[in-house]
Every structure is written in C-alpha cells, then in structure tokens.
XYZ file of C-alpha atoms in Angstrom:
165
model
C 79.947 82.119 112.440
C 81.896 83.551 109.504
C 84.998 85.511 109.737
C 86.182 88.522 107.595
C 89.774 87.868 106.364
C 90.239 84.161 107.489
C 92.624 81.960 106.011
C 91.564 80.145 102.625
C 91.853 76.684 104.504
C 93.183 73.786 101.746
C 90.808 74.500 99.123
C 92.083 74.636 95.460
C 90.481 75.641 92.140
C 91.594 72.760 89.794
C 91.178 75.368 86.746
C 90.007 78.792 86.463
C 89.721 81.407 83.600
C 92.156 84.298 84.253
C 90.586 87.513 82.880
C 93.184 90.529 82.875
C 92.202 93.807 84.491
C 93.547 97.263 83.770
C 96.769 98.459 85.404
C 95.547 101.440 86.406
C 95.932 101.489 90.102
C 92.186 100.462 90.732
C 93.130 96.536 90.040
C 91.261 95.308 93.183
C 88.084 97.585 92.246
C 88.126 96.396 88.208
C 88.741 92.613 89.651
C 85.835 92.664 92.228
C 83.563 94.774 89.919
C 83.753 92.061 87.341
C 82.159 89.402 89.562
C 79.507 91.917 90.593
C 76.916 92.613 87.835
C 76.105 96.452 87.115
C 78.927 97.983 88.622
C 82.056 99.425 87.602
C 85.362 99.922 89.110
C 84.944 103.633 89.752
C 81.654 103.257 91.390
C 82.545 100.563 93.445
C 85.424 102.160 94.783
C 83.179 105.275 95.347
C 80.631 103.267 97.109
C 83.195 101.198 99.031
C 84.786 104.474 100.348
C 81.366 105.764 101.336
C 80.630 102.618 103.138
C 83.736 102.986 105.107
C 82.892 106.358 106.032
C 79.624 105.582 107.169
C 80.210 102.573 109.269
C 83.742 103.238 111.271
C 82.493 100.821 113.952
C 81.672 97.855 111.804
C 83.493 94.871 113.149
C 85.783 93.231 111.038
C 87.719 90.339 112.638
C 86.062 91.359 115.903
C 87.990 94.802 115.609
C 86.320 98.177 114.481
C 87.076 99.148 110.875
C 88.184 102.656 112.370
C 91.048 100.692 114.094
C 91.984 98.818 110.666
C 92.141 102.321 108.803
C 94.321 103.788 111.548
C 96.600 100.775 111.857
C 96.949 100.779 107.894
C 97.002 104.157 107.114
C 97.612 106.327 110.198
C 94.538 108.569 108.943
C 90.876 108.708 110.247
C 88.107 106.858 108.556
C 86.950 110.333 107.018
C 90.633 111.294 105.665
C 91.094 107.554 104.481
C 87.701 107.230 102.639
C 88.172 110.823 100.884
C 91.311 109.533 99.496
C 90.279 106.282 98.652
C 87.090 107.218 96.845
C 89.433 108.887 94.209
C 92.853 106.858 94.324
C 95.077 104.580 96.067
C 95.331 100.825 96.042
C 92.632 98.621 97.921
C 93.376 95.925 100.135
C 91.737 93.965 102.926
C 89.821 97.114 104.266
C 87.921 97.420 100.850
C 87.436 93.646 100.158
C 85.832 93.511 103.960
C 83.890 96.455 103.026
C 82.577 95.188 99.583
C 81.782 91.922 101.277
C 79.230 93.868 103.776
C 78.217 96.467 101.048
C 77.275 94.157 98.145
C 76.694 91.123 100.085
C 79.093 89.180 98.437
C 81.969 86.808 99.629
C 85.369 87.848 98.451
C 88.056 84.557 97.992
C 91.385 85.688 97.181
C 93.419 83.086 95.261
C 96.994 82.724 94.142
C 98.650 80.228 91.509
C 99.601 77.191 92.582
C 101.209 73.942 91.011
C 99.793 72.310 87.782
C 97.539 75.400 86.839
C 95.734 75.061 90.117
C 94.755 78.163 92.250
C 95.105 77.931 96.080
C 92.462 80.064 97.921
C 94.665 81.968 100.678
C 91.985 84.354 102.072
C 88.048 84.706 102.659
C 86.065 87.683 103.336
C 82.583 85.991 103.996
C 79.315 87.669 105.154
C 76.148 85.752 106.076
C 73.601 85.437 103.352
C 75.981 86.326 100.467
C 74.532 86.324 97.138
C 77.537 85.452 95.170
C 81.363 84.955 95.293
C 83.864 87.094 93.581
C 87.775 85.760 92.943
C 90.341 88.234 92.989
C 93.851 86.456 92.162
C 97.162 87.341 93.530
C 100.317 86.061 92.792
C 103.069 88.445 94.675
C 102.235 91.498 96.529
C 103.214 94.969 95.174
C 106.405 96.102 96.929
C 104.918 99.598 97.882
C 101.899 97.944 99.265
C 102.319 95.028 101.640
C 98.587 94.411 101.708
C 96.801 91.788 99.828
C 96.746 93.036 96.148
C 95.872 91.359 93.035
C 98.751 91.995 90.848
C 100.823 89.520 89.075
C 104.590 90.750 88.478
C 106.681 88.851 85.896
C 110.392 89.965 86.578
C 111.999 87.025 84.431
C 109.881 88.585 81.612
C 110.141 92.089 82.465
C 106.233 92.455 81.674
C 105.619 94.476 84.821
C 102.330 94.302 86.690
C 99.300 92.514 85.536
C 95.625 92.847 87.095
C 94.009 89.802 87.063
C 90.671 88.343 87.889
C 90.073 84.426 88.320
C 86.528 83.371 86.746
C-alpha cells in the first residue's frame, strides 16, 4: 500500500524547470496549486484547512491527523484549521491533506548535483490523477517541517519560493 510522507528513495529528476512562486507566506500552497489546474493558492489553503477540520481521524502514516496536528502545533484540529485557513506556513500535514483532497501525489525534491533534483519525500494516494512537485533546498529556520523555500545566504537574496515542473 502507498504511504504518506515516505522517503523518496533514490529517484532523481535529471532536469526540471524551476518556477518561482510568491514569497508571501503561502509558498507551499502556491507551489502545489501550480500543479493542480483550476485552483489558486488562497482557495487551496482554505480547501485544505476545511478538509483537515472535517477529517481529524484520517490516518496519515498509521496515525490520525488530529495527533499530527497536536504534535506539530499543540492545538486542536479546529484551532489549527481555523488558523491555517488564513495564514501560516504549510508542511507535511497540508501535503498529506492535499493528496487526499485533490487525489494527487505530492513529491518533494531538493537540488542535487549537476542540475539534478533528488526526491526526498512522497505523499501518495491510490488512484492519483496527477503528481505535483514542490522543491525544497533548505527549511526555514522558524519552521522545522518541510518547506518549499530556497535560501541563498551567499548572495543575500533571502527566501525564494519555487516549484519544479
């Protein structure tokens, strides 16, 4: 059976087009919405928050979503979903919810050597209609979960939001 948040194995994309996303605190939602026709980051954020609130007992890696929410935020599912509907960085919970809600696989990549991209995590569902590919190079320091931001300290560019396509 497919697993949520499993490792990416040894799969590498040899080349991909990197698409910048707005750095407005909704990077994950922009990145996933890019790969899901007919939705926007704001609409996807609200839909995912509603899905989380309506499905607290949905099992993600053999653990109910309400437990993941409690461990990650210290909040109830209702509190978490209300906050996430309007702001906050998304992470593994939101990727898992998106997979189920939109029937898509979410695969996370990080930049490898020689222009390749290594898959580091998979949120797969049965009968998925598509696979979306956010990109990660380093997690935001205030958000230890998987994020989809790239930081260039050497060039002092700050955070960039990216999607692989």
